mmCIF file of C-alpha atoms and ligand atoms in Angstrom:
data_model
loop_
_atom_site.group_PDB
_atom_site.id
_atom_site.type_symbol
_atom_site.label_atom_id
_atom_site.label_comp_id
_atom_site.label_asym_id
_atom_site.label_seq_id
_atom_site.Cartn_x
_atom_site.Cartn_y
_atom_site.Cartn_z
ATOM 1 C CA MET A 1 -45.895 -54.091 59.110
ATOM 2 C CA ARG A 2 -44.496 -51.548 56.688
ATOM 3 C CA ARG A 3 -40.949 -52.235 55.580
ATOM 4 C CA THR A 4 -38.368 -49.519 55.740
ATOM 5 C CA ARG A 5 -34.909 -49.362 54.279
ATOM 6 C CA LYS A 6 -31.971 -47.856 56.105
ATOM 7 C CA THR A 7 -29.750 -45.463 54.247
ATOM 8 C CA THR A 8 -27.278 -42.746 55.058
ATOM 9 C CA LEU A 9 -27.587 -39.495 53.196
ATOM 10 C CA ARG A 10 -24.805 -36.943 53.354
ATOM 11 C CA VAL A 11 -26.266 -33.443 53.117
ATOM 12 C CA ASN A 12 -24.323 -30.192 53.462
ATOM 13 C CA GLY A 13 -21.469 -31.936 55.238
ATOM 14 C CA THR A 14 -23.554 -33.959 57.707
ATOM 15 C CA ASP A 15 -24.478 -37.653 57.547
ATOM 16 C CA HIS A 16 -28.138 -38.459 58.194
ATOM 17 C CA ASP A 17 -29.207 -42.013 58.999
ATOM 18 C CA LEU A 18 -32.703 -42.498 57.616
ATOM 19 C CA ASP A 19 -35.338 -45.208 57.495
ATOM 20 C CA LEU A 20 -36.871 -44.823 54.064
ATOM 21 C CA ALA A 21 -40.445 -45.979 53.721
ATOM 22 C CA GLY A 22 -40.411 -47.122 50.116
ATOM 23 C CA PRO A 23 -39.455 -44.905 47.200
ATOM 24 C CA GLU A 24 -39.199 -41.511 48.875
ATOM 25 C CA ARG A 25 -38.233 -38.547 46.735
ATOM 26 C CA LEU A 26 -35.045 -36.741 47.640
ATOM 27 C CA LEU A 27 -37.029 -33.482 47.626
ATOM 28 C CA ASP A 28 -39.435 -34.768 50.300
ATOM 29 C CA VAL A 29 -36.633 -36.107 52.472
ATOM 30 C CA LEU A 30 -34.823 -32.770 52.331
ATOM 31 C CA ARG A 31 -37.908 -30.672 53.010
ATOM 32 C CA ASP A 32 -39.987 -32.827 55.334
ATOM 33 C CA ARG A 33 -37.414 -34.790 57.280
ATOM 34 C CA LEU A 34 -34.361 -32.551 57.323
ATOM 35 C CA GLY A 35 -36.162 -29.193 57.349
ATOM 36 C CA LEU A 36 -34.238 -27.931 54.331
ATOM 37 C CA THR A 37 -36.998 -26.079 52.505
ATOM 38 C CA GLY A 38 -34.816 -24.114 50.090
ATOM 39 C CA ALA A 39 -35.454 -26.585 47.286
ATOM 40 C CA LYS A 40 -39.022 -25.914 46.175
ATOM 41 C CA ALA A 41 -41.780 -28.328 45.201
ATOM 42 C CA ALA A 42 -43.414 -27.169 41.990
ATOM 43 C CA CYS A 43 -43.984 -29.276 38.860
ATOM 44 C CA GLY A 44 -42.885 -32.567 40.423
ATOM 45 C CA LEU A 45 -41.963 -33.743 36.941
ATOM 46 C CA GLY A 46 -38.350 -32.699 36.589
ATOM 47 C CA GLU A 47 -39.295 -29.888 34.232
ATOM 48 C CA CYS A 48 -39.042 -26.579 36.110
ATOM 49 C CA GLY A 49 -35.808 -26.751 38.138
ATOM 50 C CA ALA A 50 -37.310 -25.283 41.327
ATOM 51 C CA CYS A 51 -36.120 -28.314 43.305
ATOM 52 C CA THR A 52 -32.520 -28.274 42.030
ATOM 53 C CA VAL A 53 -29.777 -29.436 44.403
ATOM 54 C CA LEU A 54 -26.229 -30.614 43.792
ATOM 55 C CA VAL A 55 -25.078 -34.214 44.080
ATOM 56 C CA ASP A 56 -21.290 -34.325 44.039
ATOM 57 C CA GLY A 57 -21.333 -30.908 42.435
ATOM 58 C CA ARG A 58 -23.737 -31.744 39.619
ATOM 59 C CA PRO A 59 -27.230 -30.231 39.421
ATOM 60 C CA VAL A 60 -30.024 -32.732 40.031
ATOM 61 C CA VAL A 61 -33.772 -32.215 40.069
ATOM 62 C CA SER A 62 -34.665 -33.673 43.449
ATOM 63 C CA CYS A 63 -38.372 -34.187 42.693
ATOM 64 C CA VAL A 64 -37.578 -37.040 40.324
ATOM 65 C CA THR A 65 -34.630 -38.447 42.285
ATOM 66 C CA LEU A 66 -35.206 -41.215 44.800
ATOM 67 C CA ALA A 67 -33.386 -40.593 48.071
ATOM 68 C CA GLY A 68 -32.370 -44.231 48.267
ATOM 69 C CA THR A 69 -30.462 -44.010 44.980
ATOM 70 C CA VAL A 70 -28.290 -41.041 45.934
ATOM 71 C CA ARG A 71 -24.660 -42.057 46.424
ATOM 72 C CA GLY A 72 -22.839 -38.750 46.557
ATOM 73 C CA GLU A 73 -22.992 -35.703 48.798
ATOM 74 C CA VAL A 74 -26.095 -33.553 48.472
ATOM 75 C CA ARG A 75 -25.708 -29.816 48.767
ATOM 76 C CA THR A 76 -28.727 -27.596 49.000
ATOM 77 C CA VAL A 77 -29.036 -23.847 48.638
ATOM 78 C CA GLU A 78 -28.750 -23.600 52.444
ATOM 79 C CA GLY A 79 -25.411 -25.408 52.382
ATOM 80 C CA LEU A 80 -24.141 -23.140 49.611
ATOM 81 C CA ALA A 81 -24.993 -19.910 51.434
ATOM 82 C CA GLU A 82 -21.419 -18.795 51.995
ATOM 83 C CA GLU A 83 -20.138 -19.716 48.551
ATOM 84 C CA THR A 84 -23.051 -18.035 46.792
ATOM 85 C CA ALA A 85 -22.971 -14.758 48.731
ATOM 86 C CA GLU A 86 -21.690 -12.766 45.757
ATOM 87 C CA LEU A 87 -24.064 -14.462 43.344
ATOM 88 C CA ARG A 88 -27.049 -13.789 45.613
ATOM 89 C CA ALA A 89 -26.044 -10.153 45.962
ATOM 90 C CA ALA A 90 -25.855 -9.908 42.170
ATOM 91 C CA PHE A 91 -29.380 -11.385 41.880
ATOM 92 C CA ALA A 92 -30.614 -8.685 44.246
ATOM 93 C CA ASP A 93 -28.778 -5.864 42.463
ATOM 94 C CA GLU A 94 -29.740 -6.939 38.944
ATOM 95 C CA GLY A 95 -33.415 -7.736 39.552
ATOM 96 C CA GLY A 96 -32.824 -11.470 39.281
ATOM 97 C CA PHE A 97 -35.957 -12.331 41.243
ATOM 98 C CA GLN A 98 -39.462 -11.083 41.955
ATOM 99 C CA CYS A 99 -41.575 -13.611 43.858
ATOM 100 C CA GLY A 100 -38.405 -15.586 44.604
ATOM 101 C CA PHE A 101 -39.944 -19.024 44.257
ATOM 102 C CA CYS A 102 -37.588 -20.166 41.508
ATOM 103 C CA THR A 103 -34.571 -18.381 42.987
ATOM 104 C CA PRO A 104 -33.042 -21.178 45.117
ATOM 105 C CA GLY A 105 -33.017 -23.475 42.097
ATOM 106 C CA GLN A 106 -31.569 -20.733 39.908
ATOM 107 C CA ILE A 107 -28.828 -20.034 42.460
ATOM 108 C CA VAL A 108 -27.880 -23.702 42.787
ATOM 109 C CA ARG A 109 -27.815 -24.169 39.021
ATOM 110 C CA ALA A 110 -25.836 -20.961 38.498
ATOM 111 C CA HIS A 111 -23.337 -21.972 41.191
ATOM 112 C CA ALA A 112 -22.753 -25.252 39.348
ATOM 113 C CA LEU A 113 -22.126 -23.288 36.155
ATOM 114 C CA LEU A 114 -19.726 -20.897 37.858
ATOM 115 C CA THR A 115 -17.740 -23.628 39.592
ATOM 116 C CA GLY A 116 -17.968 -26.346 36.986
ATOM 117 C CA ASP A 117 -16.937 -26.837 33.381
ATOM 118 C CA PRO A 118 -14.960 -23.752 32.362
ATOM 119 C CA GLY A 119 -15.933 -24.498 28.766
ATOM 120 C CA GLU A 120 -19.617 -23.922 29.546
ATOM 121 C CA THR A 121 -20.005 -20.168 29.526
ATOM 122 C CA ASP A 122 -23.440 -19.832 27.959
ATOM 123 C CA VAL A 123 -25.643 -18.786 30.856
ATOM 124 C CA ARG A 124 -28.962 -19.098 29.027
ATOM 125 C CA ARG A 125 -28.132 -22.606 27.858
ATOM 126 C CA ALA A 126 -26.991 -23.676 31.335
ATOM 127 C CA LEU A 127 -30.216 -22.399 32.895
ATOM 128 C CA ALA A 128 -32.562 -23.752 30.239
ATOM 129 C CA GLY A 129 -34.047 -26.212 32.747
ATOM 130 C CA ASN A 130 -34.893 -23.560 35.343
ATOM 131 C CA VAL A 131 -38.220 -21.875 34.721
ATOM 132 C CA CYS A 132 -39.048 -18.396 36.029
ATOM 133 C CA ARG A 133 -42.581 -17.057 35.675
ATOM 134 C CA CYS A 134 -41.778 -13.533 36.843
ATOM 135 C CA THR A 135 -38.565 -11.963 35.681
ATOM 136 C CA GLY A 136 -38.302 -12.572 31.948
ATOM 137 C CA TYR A 137 -34.812 -13.959 32.720
ATOM 138 C CA ALA A 138 -32.849 -10.816 31.793
ATOM 139 C CA GLY A 139 -31.997 -9.961 35.418
ATOM 140 C CA ILE A 140 -31.047 -13.552 36.182
ATOM 141 C CA VAL A 141 -28.698 -13.695 33.213
ATOM 142 C CA ARG A 142 -27.164 -10.305 34.074
ATOM 143 C CA ALA A 143 -26.560 -11.408 37.674
ATOM 144 C CA ILE A 144 -24.811 -14.601 36.650
ATOM 145 C CA GLN A 145 -22.758 -12.921 33.938
ATOM 146 C CA ARG A 146 -21.679 -10.245 36.410
ATOM 147 C CA THR A 147 -20.481 -12.915 38.865
ATOM 148 C CA GLN A 148 -18.834 -14.816 36.022
ATOM 149 C CA ARG A 149 -16.922 -11.697 34.909
ATOM 150 C CA ARG A 150 -15.781 -11.004 38.479
ATOM 151 C CA GLU A 151 -14.489 -14.552 38.854
ATOM 152 C CA ILE A 152 -12.612 -14.360 35.560
ATOM 153 C CA ASP A 153 -11.092 -10.993 36.627
ATOM 154 C CA ASP A 154 -10.087 -12.463 40.008
ATOM 155 C CA ASP A 155 -8.239 -15.263 38.232
ATOM 156 C CA HIS A 156 -6.034 -12.776 36.371
HETATM 157 S S1 FES B 201 -40.317 -29.387 41.094
HETATM 158 FE FE1 FES B 201 -38.632 -30.544 40.437
HETATM 159 S S2 FES B 201 -38.269 -29.930 38.397
HETATM 160 FE FE2 FES B 201 -40.107 -28.883 38.974
HETATM 161 S S1 FES B 202 -38.931 -14.902 40.572
HETATM 162 FE FE1 FES B 202 -40.980 -15.646 40.558
HETATM 163 S S2 FES B 202 -40.825 -17.531 39.472
HETATM 164 FE FE2 FES B 202 -38.868 -16.652 39.264
#
């Protein structure tokens, strides 16, 4: 008989009791068990950022994270929909996506930048781990900088 391990994963504000069959990737649990397909499966090596989610507010590549090791709250692009409305609109306006495959990961990573360390303002450096094969990055950077400027203005 195959052994399973019980764990509780908190995702987007809801606790999920799961029986993990061995070392299951967080990405697979989110996509296949919880139906949260925003995080994309691409390289599977932690190198492209398409699978980025937040764990306690910090970006994590879910393809190289074991679900059973996650201790904090996971937030996916679906769970960030409301908070990223302005950022997503800026991506649309500035040509921040073409095929859109990398976009959920870019949005999650950008949201962490915009809500995290105020000392980290370099958008290109913050997004260095998120690969886009389509856009050439200029539209992505413009979209994030536009949202960043708005947030700074709102604070004053
Ligand atoms: S699919 Fe996870 S980093 Fe590429
Ligand atoms: S928009 Fe196609 S990979 Fe980024």
